[in-house]
Coordinates of C-alpha atoms in Angstrom, one line a residue:
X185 CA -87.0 247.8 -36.1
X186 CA -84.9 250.2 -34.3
X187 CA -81.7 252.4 -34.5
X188 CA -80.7 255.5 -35.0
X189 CA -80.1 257.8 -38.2
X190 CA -81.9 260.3 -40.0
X191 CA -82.1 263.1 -38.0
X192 CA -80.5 266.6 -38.9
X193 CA -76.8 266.4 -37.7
X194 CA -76.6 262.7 -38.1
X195 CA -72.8 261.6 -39.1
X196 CA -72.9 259.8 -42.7
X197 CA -71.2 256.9 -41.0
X198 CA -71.7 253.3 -40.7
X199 CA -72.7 253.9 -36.7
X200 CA -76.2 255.6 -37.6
X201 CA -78.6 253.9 -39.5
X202 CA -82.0 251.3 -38.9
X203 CA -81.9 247.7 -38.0
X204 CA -84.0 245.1 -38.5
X205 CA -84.1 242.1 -36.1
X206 CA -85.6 239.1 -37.0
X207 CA -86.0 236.3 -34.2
X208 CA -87.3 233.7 -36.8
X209 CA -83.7 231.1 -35.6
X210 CA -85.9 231.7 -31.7
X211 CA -82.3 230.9 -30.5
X212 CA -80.8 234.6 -31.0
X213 CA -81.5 237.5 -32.6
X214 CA -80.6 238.6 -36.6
X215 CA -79.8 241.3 -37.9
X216 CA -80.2 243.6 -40.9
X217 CA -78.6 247.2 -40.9
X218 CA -80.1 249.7 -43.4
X219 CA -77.6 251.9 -43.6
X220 CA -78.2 255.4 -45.0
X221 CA -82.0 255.0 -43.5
X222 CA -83.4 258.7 -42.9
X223 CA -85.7 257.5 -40.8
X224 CA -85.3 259.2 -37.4
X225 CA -86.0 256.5 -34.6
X226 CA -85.3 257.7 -31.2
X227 CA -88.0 257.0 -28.5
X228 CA -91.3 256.5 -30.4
X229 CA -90.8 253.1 -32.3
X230 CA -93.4 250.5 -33.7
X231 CA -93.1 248.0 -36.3
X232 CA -95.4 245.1 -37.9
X233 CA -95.0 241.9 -39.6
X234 CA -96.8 239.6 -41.4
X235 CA -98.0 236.0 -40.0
X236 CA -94.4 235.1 -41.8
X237 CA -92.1 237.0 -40.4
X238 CA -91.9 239.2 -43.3
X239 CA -91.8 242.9 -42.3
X240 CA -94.3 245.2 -43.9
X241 CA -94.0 248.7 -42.3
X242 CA -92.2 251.2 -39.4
X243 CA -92.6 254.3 -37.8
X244 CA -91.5 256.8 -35.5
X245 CA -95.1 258.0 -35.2
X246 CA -94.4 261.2 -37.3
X247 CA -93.4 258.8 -41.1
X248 CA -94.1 255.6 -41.8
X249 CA -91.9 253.4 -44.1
X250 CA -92.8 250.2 -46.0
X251 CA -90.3 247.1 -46.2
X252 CA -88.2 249.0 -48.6
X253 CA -87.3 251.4 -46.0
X254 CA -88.9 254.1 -47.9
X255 CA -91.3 256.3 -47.0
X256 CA -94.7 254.7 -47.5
X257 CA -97.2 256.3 -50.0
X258 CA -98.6 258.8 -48.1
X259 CA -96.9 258.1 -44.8
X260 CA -95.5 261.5 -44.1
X261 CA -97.0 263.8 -41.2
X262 CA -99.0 261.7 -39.7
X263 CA -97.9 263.4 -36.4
X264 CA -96.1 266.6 -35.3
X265 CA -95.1 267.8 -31.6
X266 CA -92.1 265.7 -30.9
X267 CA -94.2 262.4 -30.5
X268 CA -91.2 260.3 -31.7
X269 CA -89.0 261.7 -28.7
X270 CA -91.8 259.5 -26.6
X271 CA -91.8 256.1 -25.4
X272 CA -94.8 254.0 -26.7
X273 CA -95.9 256.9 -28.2
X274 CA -97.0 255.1 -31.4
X275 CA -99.1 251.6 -31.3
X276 CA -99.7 249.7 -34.7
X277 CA -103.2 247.2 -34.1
X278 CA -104.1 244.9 -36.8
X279 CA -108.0 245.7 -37.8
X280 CA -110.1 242.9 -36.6
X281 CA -111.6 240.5 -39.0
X282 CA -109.0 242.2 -42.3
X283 CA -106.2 240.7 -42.8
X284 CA -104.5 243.9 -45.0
X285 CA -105.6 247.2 -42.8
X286 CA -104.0 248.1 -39.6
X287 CA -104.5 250.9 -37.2
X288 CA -101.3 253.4 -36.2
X289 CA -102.4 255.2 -32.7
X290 CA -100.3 258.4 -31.8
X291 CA -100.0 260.6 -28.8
X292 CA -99.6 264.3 -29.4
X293 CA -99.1 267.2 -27.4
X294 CA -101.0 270.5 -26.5
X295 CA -98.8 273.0 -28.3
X296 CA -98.5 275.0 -25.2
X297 CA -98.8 271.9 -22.6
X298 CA -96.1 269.9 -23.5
X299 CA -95.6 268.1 -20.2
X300 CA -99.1 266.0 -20.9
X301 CA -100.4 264.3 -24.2
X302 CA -103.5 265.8 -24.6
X303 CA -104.8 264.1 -28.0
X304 CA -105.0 260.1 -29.7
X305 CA -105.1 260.4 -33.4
X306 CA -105.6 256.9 -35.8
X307 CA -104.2 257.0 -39.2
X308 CA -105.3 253.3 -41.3
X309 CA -102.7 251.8 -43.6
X310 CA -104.1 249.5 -46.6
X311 CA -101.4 247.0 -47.6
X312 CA -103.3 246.2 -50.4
X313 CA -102.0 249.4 -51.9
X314 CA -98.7 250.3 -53.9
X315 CA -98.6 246.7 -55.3
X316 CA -98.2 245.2 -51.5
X317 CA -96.3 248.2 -50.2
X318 CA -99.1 249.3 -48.6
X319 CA -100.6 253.3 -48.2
X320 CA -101.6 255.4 -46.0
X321 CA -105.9 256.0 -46.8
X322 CA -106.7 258.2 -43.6
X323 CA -104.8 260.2 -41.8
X324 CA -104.7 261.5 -38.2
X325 CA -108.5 261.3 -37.0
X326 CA -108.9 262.5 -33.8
X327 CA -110.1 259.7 -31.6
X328 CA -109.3 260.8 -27.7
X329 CA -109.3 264.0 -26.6
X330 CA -107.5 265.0 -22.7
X331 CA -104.8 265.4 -20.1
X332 CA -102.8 262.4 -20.6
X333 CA -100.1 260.8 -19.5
X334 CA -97.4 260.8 -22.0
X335 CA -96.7 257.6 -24.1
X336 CA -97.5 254.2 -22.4
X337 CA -99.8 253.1 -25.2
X338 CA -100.3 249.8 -24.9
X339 CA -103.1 246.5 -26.4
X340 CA -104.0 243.4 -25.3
X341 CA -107.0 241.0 -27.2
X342 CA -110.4 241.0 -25.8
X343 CA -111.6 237.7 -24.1
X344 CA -113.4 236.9 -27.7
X345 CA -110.6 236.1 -29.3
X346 CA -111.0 239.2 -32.1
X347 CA -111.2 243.0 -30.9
X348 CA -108.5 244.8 -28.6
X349 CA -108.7 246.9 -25.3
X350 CA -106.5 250.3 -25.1
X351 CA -106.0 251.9 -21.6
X352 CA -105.1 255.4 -21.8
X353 CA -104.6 256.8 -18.2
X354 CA -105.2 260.4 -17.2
X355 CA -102.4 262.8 -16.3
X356 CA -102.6 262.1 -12.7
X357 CA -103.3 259.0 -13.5
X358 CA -106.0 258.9 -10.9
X359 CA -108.8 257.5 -14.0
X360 CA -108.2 256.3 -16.9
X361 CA -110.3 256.0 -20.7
X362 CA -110.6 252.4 -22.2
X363 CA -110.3 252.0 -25.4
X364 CA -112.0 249.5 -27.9
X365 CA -110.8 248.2 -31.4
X366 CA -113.2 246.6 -33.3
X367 CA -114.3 246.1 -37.0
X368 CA -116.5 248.4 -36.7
X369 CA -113.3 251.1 -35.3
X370 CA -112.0 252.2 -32.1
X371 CA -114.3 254.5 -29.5
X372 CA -113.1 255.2 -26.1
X373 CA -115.1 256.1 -23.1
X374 CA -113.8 257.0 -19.4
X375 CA -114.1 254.2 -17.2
X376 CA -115.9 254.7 -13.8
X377 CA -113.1 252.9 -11.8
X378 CA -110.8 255.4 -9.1
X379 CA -107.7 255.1 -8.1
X380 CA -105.2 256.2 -6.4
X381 CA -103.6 259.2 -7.9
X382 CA -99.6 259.5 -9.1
X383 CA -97.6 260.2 -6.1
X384 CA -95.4 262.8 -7.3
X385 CA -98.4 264.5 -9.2
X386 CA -96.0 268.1 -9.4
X387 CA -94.0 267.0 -11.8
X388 CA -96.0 266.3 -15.0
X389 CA -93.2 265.4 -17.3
X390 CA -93.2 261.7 -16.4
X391 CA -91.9 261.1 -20.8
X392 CA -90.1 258.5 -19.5
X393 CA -92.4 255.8 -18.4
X394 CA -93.5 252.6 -20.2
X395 CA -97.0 250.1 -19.5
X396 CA -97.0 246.6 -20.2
X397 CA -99.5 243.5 -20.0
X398 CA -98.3 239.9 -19.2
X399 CA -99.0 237.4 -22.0
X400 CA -102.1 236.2 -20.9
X401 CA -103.7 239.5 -20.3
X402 CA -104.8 239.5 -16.9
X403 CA -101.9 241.7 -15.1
X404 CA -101.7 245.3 -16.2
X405 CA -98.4 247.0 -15.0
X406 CA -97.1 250.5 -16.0
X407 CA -94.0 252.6 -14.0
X408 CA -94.3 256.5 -14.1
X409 CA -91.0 258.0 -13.8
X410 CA -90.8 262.0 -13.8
X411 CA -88.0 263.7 -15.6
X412 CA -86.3 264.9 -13.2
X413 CA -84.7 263.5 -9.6
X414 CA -87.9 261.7 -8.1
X415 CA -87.9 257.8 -7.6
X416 CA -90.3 255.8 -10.1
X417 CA -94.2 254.7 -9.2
X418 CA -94.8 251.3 -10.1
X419 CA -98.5 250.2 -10.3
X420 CA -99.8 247.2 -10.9
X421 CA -103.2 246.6 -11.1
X422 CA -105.6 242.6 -12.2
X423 CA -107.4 243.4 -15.9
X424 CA -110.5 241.5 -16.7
X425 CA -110.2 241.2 -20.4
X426 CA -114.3 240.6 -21.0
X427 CA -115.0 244.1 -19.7
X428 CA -112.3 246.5 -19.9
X429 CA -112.1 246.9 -16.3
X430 CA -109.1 247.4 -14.1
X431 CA -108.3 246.7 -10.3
X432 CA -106.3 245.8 -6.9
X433 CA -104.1 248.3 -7.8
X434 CA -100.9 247.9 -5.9
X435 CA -97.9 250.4 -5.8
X436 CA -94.5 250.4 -4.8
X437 CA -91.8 253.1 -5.0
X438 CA -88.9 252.4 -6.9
X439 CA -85.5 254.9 -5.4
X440 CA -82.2 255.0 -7.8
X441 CA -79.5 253.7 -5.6
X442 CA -77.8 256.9 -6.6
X443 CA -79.0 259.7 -4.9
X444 CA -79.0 261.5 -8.6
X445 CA -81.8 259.8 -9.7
X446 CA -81.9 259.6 -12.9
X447 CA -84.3 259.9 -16.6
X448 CA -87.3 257.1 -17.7
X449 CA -87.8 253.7 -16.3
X450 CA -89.1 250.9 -18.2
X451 CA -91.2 247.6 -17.3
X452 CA -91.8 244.0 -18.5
X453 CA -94.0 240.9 -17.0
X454 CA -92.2 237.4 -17.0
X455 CA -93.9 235.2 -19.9
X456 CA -95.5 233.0 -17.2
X457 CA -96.5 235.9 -15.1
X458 CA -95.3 235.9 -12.4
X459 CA -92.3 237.9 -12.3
X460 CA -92.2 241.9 -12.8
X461 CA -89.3 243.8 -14.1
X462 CA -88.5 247.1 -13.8
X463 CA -85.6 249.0 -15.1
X464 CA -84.5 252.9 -13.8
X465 CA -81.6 254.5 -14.9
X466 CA -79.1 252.3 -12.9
X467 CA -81.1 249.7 -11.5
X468 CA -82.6 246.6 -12.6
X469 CA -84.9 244.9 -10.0
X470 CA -87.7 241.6 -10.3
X471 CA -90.7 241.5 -8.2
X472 CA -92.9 238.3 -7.3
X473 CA -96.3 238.8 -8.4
X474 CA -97.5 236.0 -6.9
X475 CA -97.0 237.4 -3.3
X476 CA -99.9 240.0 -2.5
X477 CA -97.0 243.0 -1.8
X478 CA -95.4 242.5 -4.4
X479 CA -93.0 245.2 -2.7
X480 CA -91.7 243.3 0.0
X481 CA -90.3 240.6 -2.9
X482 CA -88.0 243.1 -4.3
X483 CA -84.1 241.5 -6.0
X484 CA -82.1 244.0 -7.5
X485 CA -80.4 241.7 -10.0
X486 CA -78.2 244.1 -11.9
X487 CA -76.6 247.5 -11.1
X488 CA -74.9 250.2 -13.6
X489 CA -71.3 249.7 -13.7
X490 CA -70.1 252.5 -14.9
X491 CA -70.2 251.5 -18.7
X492 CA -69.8 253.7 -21.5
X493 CA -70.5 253.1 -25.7
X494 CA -70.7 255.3 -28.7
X495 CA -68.9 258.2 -29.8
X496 CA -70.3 260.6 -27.0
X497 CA -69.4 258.1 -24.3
X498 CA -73.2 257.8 -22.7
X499 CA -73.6 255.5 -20.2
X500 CA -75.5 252.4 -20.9
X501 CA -78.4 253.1 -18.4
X502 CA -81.8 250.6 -18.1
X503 CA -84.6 251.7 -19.8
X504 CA -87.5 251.0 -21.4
X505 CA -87.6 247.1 -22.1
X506 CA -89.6 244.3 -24.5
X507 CA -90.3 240.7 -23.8
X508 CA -89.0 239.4 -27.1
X509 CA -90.7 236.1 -28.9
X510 CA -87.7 234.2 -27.8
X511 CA -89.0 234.5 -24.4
X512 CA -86.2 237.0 -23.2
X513 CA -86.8 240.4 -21.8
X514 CA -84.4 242.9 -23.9
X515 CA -83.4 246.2 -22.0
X516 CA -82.8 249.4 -24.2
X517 CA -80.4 252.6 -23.0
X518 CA -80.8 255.8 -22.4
X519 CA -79.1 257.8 -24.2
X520 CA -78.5 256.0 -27.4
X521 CA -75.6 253.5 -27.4
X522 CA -74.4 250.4 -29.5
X523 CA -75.7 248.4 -26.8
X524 CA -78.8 246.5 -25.1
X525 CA -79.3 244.9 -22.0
X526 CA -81.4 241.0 -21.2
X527 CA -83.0 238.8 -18.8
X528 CA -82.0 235.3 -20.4
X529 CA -84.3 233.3 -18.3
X530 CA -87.1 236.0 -17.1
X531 CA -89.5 232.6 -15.3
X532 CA -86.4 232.0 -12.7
X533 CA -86.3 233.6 -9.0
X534 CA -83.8 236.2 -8.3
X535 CA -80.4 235.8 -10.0
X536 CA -81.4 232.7 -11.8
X537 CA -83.2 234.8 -14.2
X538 CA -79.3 235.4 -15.6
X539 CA -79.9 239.2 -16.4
X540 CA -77.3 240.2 -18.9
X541 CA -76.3 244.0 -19.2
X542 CA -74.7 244.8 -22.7
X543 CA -75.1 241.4 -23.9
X544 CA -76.1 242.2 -27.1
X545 CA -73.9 244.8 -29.1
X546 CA -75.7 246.1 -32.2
X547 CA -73.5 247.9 -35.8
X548 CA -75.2 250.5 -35.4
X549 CA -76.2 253.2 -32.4
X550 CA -79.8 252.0 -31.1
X551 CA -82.9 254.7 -30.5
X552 CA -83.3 255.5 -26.8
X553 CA -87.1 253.9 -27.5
X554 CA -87.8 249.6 -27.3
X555 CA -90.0 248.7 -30.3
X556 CA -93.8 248.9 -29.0
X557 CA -95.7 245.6 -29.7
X558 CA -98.5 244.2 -27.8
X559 CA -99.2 240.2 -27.9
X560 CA -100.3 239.2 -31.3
X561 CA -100.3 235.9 -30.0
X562 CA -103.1 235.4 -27.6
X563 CA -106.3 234.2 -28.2
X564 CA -110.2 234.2 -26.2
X565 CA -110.3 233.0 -22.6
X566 CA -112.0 229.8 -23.0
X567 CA -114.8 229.7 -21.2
X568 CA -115.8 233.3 -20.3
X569 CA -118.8 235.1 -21.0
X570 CA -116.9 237.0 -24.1
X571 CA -115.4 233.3 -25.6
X572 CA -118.7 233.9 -27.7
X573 CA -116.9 234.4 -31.5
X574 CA -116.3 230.4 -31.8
X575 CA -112.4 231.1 -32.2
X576 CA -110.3 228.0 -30.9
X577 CA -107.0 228.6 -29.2
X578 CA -105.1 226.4 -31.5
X579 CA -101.6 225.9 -30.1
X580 CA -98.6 227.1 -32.2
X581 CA -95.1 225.4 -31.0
X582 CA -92.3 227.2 -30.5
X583 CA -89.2 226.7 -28.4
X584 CA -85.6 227.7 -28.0
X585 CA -82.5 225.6 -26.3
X586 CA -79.0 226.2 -24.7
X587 CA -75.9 225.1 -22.7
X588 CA -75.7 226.8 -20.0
X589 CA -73.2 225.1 -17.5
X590 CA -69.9 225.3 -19.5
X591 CA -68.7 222.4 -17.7
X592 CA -71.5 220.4 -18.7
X593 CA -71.5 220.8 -22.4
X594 CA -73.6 217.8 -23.2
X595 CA -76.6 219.6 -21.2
X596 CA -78.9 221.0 -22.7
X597 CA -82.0 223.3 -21.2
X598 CA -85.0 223.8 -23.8
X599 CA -87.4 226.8 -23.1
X600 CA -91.0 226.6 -24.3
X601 CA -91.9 229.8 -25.8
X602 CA -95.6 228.3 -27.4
X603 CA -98.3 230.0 -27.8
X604 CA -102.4 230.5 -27.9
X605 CA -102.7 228.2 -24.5
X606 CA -101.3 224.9 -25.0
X607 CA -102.3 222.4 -22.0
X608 CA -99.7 219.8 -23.1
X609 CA -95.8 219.3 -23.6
X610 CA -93.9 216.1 -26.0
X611 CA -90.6 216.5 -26.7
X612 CA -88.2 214.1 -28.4
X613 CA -84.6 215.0 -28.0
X614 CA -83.4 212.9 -31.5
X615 CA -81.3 210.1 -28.9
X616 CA -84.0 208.1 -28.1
X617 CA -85.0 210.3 -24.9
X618 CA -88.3 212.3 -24.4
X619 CA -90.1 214.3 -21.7
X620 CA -93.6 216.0 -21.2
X621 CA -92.1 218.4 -19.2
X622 CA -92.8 222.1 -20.5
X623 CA -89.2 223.6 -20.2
X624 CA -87.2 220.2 -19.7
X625 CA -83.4 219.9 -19.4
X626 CA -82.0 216.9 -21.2
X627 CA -77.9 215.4 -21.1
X628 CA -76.9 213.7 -24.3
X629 CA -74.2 211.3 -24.2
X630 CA -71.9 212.6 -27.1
X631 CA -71.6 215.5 -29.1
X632 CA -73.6 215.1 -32.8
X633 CA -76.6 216.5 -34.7
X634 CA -79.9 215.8 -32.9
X635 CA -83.6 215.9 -34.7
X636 CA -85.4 217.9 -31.7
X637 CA -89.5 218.4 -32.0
X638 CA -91.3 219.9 -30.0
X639 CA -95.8 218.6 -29.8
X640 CA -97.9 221.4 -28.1
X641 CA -101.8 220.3 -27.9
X642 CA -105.0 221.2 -26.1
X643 CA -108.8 220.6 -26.6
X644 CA -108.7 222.5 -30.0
X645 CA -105.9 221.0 -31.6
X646 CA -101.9 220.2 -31.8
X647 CA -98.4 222.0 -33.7
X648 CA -95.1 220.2 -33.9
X649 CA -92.0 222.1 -34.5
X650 CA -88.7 219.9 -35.3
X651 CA -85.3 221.5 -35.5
X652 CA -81.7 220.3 -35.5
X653 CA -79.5 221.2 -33.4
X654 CA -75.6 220.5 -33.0
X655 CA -74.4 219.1 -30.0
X656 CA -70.1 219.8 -29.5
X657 CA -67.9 218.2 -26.6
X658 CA -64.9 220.0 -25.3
X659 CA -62.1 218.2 -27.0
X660 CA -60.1 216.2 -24.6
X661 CA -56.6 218.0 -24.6
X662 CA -53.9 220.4 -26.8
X663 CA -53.4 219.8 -30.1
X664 CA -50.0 218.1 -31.2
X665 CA -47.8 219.5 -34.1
X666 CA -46.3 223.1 -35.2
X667 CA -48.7 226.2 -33.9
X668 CA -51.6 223.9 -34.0
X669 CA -54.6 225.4 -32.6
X670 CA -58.4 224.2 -32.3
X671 CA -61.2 226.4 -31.4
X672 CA -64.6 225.0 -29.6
X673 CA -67.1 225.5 -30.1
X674 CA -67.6 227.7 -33.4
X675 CA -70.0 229.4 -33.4
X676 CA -70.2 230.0 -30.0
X677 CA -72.9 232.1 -27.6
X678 CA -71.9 232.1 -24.3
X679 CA -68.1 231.0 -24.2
X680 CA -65.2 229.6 -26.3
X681 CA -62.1 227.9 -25.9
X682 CA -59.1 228.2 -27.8
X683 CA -56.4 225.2 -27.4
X684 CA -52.5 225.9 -28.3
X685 CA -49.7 223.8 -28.6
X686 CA -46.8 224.9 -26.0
X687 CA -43.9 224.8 -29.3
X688 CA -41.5 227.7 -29.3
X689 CA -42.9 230.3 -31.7
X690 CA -46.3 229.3 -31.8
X691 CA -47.7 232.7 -31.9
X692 CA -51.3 232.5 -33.6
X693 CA -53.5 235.5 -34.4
X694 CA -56.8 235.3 -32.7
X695 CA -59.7 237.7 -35.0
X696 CA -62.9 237.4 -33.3
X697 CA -66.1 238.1 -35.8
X698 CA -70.0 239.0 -34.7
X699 CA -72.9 237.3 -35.9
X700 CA -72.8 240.0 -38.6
X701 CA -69.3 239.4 -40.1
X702 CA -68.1 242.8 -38.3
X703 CA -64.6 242.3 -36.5
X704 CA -64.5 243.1 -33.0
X705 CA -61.7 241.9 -31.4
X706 CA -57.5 241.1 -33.0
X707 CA -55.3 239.5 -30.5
X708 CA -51.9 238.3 -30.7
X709 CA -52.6 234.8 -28.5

């Protein structure tokens, strides 16, 4: 869920409202627009789902609001102070071992020390309630109390398979608490590991930062970036998911490449690890995590152009980003505009990656705040000491495709986004053809319908996931006859070509339609 509407002052126009995206197609994005919604998403954002897809509640970490988009039974004031103005300010966890109760952790601020969060509060929401709906059954428990730094709350699963770890860094961000959700609740303690402190530690209002894991757990990354004029800190440090324990932290100093600097900075890992993102203001860069300094690897791979959307004109500046389950990185903007950034292909080196700024234009203005999920879809690390719960990583297949050379349209690149650690890779490309590569490219030799499945397996156990997908040539020449026209291919993603006989007065009308039915381009051709 994201958007924008609700607030005091907010137009009643079709450009404010909520929006749900659903990536059930994997291919691309879908999208519902509630508008009307009062619920006032700006920065603080988290949403849950079912094992379906099936959304069952959202918040700004101040309301909650069930699938209807209503305010759920009980759901108001669960926080106060501002926390939804916060990136990752509010982080839903699923209780361990309970398939209907979930835990929503908020920051909130000292009333008179607003640059620091200075409390962690857990409210439990009972889906059982309300005839599915779900209710809120306790609200706002105190569970951490200190200087923090503001937002960055982020999960990953223990090594057993079942509970979930919560770092919570310290204002200067010099220590930091761990957290621990199990099903017996959620108890932090300060770890005894030292590092080294923030390196602009005067300025305290760092609102603007983000933390992230990679998929499998063991990278732990976070940017701090002040609100003010100062470059970003980047840290990165190894997480050992049996204890809790961080280390080899590693820092590198982001500078604008605008001497204005500019507000928040956002970060996301590669889903095979080994690239890091980072996003500030008007610079998008990657970073090779596989090289000790990761420093020295620094691309930029995308610059602010200048771009402006919505009816205030803000610019569409990098922020705070999310690796979607399609395996693309999406990039939010600061301050809110109709559109988002992405890194198409986030495993690739340097510009290869394809980073996309305002590829995706949304109906409605989008929150300054990326929805705050952790992994939901990573299980123990067979073989530690913790893989002690007997749960099985048992593979579940998933994958997305694409043309990507437009002079090649028979070409086709497939992306394995699978999940809970699959060892092995069978695809079957509906021609005949087949590969056990994990992200192979395959050429068909004429357009059609092709039956593609996907087999993921390990030790534990196999998924297959078959889907069709339509396979169009680039016709061979002009039509012939009056104004005859032919358009390929429709739908399209990436580009389209639009054919025209050369007959005196042959003038068609070209009306170019979103995914959504919305009209956003009329052209005389």
């Amino acid at each position: 869920m994201a958007g924008l509407g609700g607030f005091k002052g907010t137009p009643l126009n079709d450009e404010y409202g909520n929006i749900l995206i659903d990536f059930s197609n994997h291919n691309r994005p879908d999208t519902t627009v509630f508008n009307g919604g009062d619920l006032y998403i700006a920065a603080g954002n988290a949403s849950i789902c079912d094992n379906q897809g099936r959304l069952l509640f959202y918040t700004n970490g101040e309301q909650i609001y069930d699938r209807r988009n209503r305010l759920m039974a009980n759901g108001d004031s669960v926080m106060g102070n501002q926390v939804s103005v916060i990136p990752q300010s509010a982080l839903i966890i699923p209780v361990p071992e309970n398939d209907s109760l979930y835990w929503l952790l908020t920051q909130e601020f000292h009333p008179n020390k607003v640059a620091e969060a200075w409390y962690i509060y857990k409210t439990l929401i009972d889906m059982r309630l309300e005839g599915g709906l779900g209710a809120v059954v306790e609200k706002r428990k105190l569970v951490l109390a200190d200087a923090m730094a503001v937002g960055s709350l982020t999960a990953v699963k223990h090594a057993n398979g079942r509970d979930w770890w919560l770092p919570v860094f310290r204002a200067d961000a010099a220590r930091y608490h761990i957290g621990l959700v199990t099903p017996a609740g959620i108890s932090f303690r300060l770890a005894e590991e030292t590092f080294l402190p923030i390196q602009f530690p005067e300025e305290k209002n760092r609102a603007g930062g983000q933390a992230v894991f990679s998929l499998e757990g063991n990278v732990y990354a976070r940017v701090d970036a002040p609100n003010n004029l100062k470059p970003a800190q980047i840290t990165v440090f190894d997480f050992d998911r049996c204890t809790g324990a961080l280390s080899n932290q590693r820092i590198h100093i982001l500078k604008s490449p605008e001497p204005e600097g500019g507000f928040g900075a956002g970060v996301a890992i590669s889903p095979n690890g080994r690239y890091l993102y980072v996003f500030r203001t008007r610079i998008a860069a990657q970073y090779d995590l596989s090289v000790p300094d990761f420093s020295s690897t620094e691309r930029v791979i995308g610059l602010w152009d200048g771009t402006v959307s919505g009816p205030f004109n803000y610019g569409t500046f990098f922020w705070n980003a999310q690796l979607g389950p399609d395996g693309r990185i999406y990039v939010g903007s600061f301050p809110s505009t109709f559109l988002w950034h992405y890194v198409d292909h986030p495993d690739r080196p340097g510009d290869a990656c394809a980073f996309v700024p305002r590829g995706i234009e949304f109906p409605v203005l989008m929150g300054y705040g990326m929805p705050n999920h952790p992994n939901y879809r990573l299980g123990p690390l067979d073989g530690s000491p913790c893989d002690t719960l007997g749960i099985d990583n048992l593979p579940l297949a998933r994958w997305r495709w694409a043309r990507e050379d437009s002079l090649a349209p028979l070409q086709v690149t497939f992306t394995d986004l699978s999940a809970y650690a699959p060892t092995a890779w069978y695809w079957t490309f509906g021609d005949g053809g087949s590969s056990t590569l994990q992200h192979p490219v395959h050429t068909y030799q004429k357009p059609g319908v092709y039956t593609v499945c996907l087999v993921v397996s390990n030790a534990y156990g196999a998924d297959t996931l078959c889907r069709d997908i339509v396979i169009e040539g680039e016709p061979t020449g002009p039509p012939s006859g009056a104004c005859s026209v032919a358009v390929r291919p429709n739908p399209f993603e990436d580009r389209l070509v639009v054919w025209l006989n050369e007959e005196a007065g042959c003038e068609p009308f070209f009306t170019l339609f979103d995914a959504t039915g919305r009209r956003v381009k009329e052209q005389l051709l």
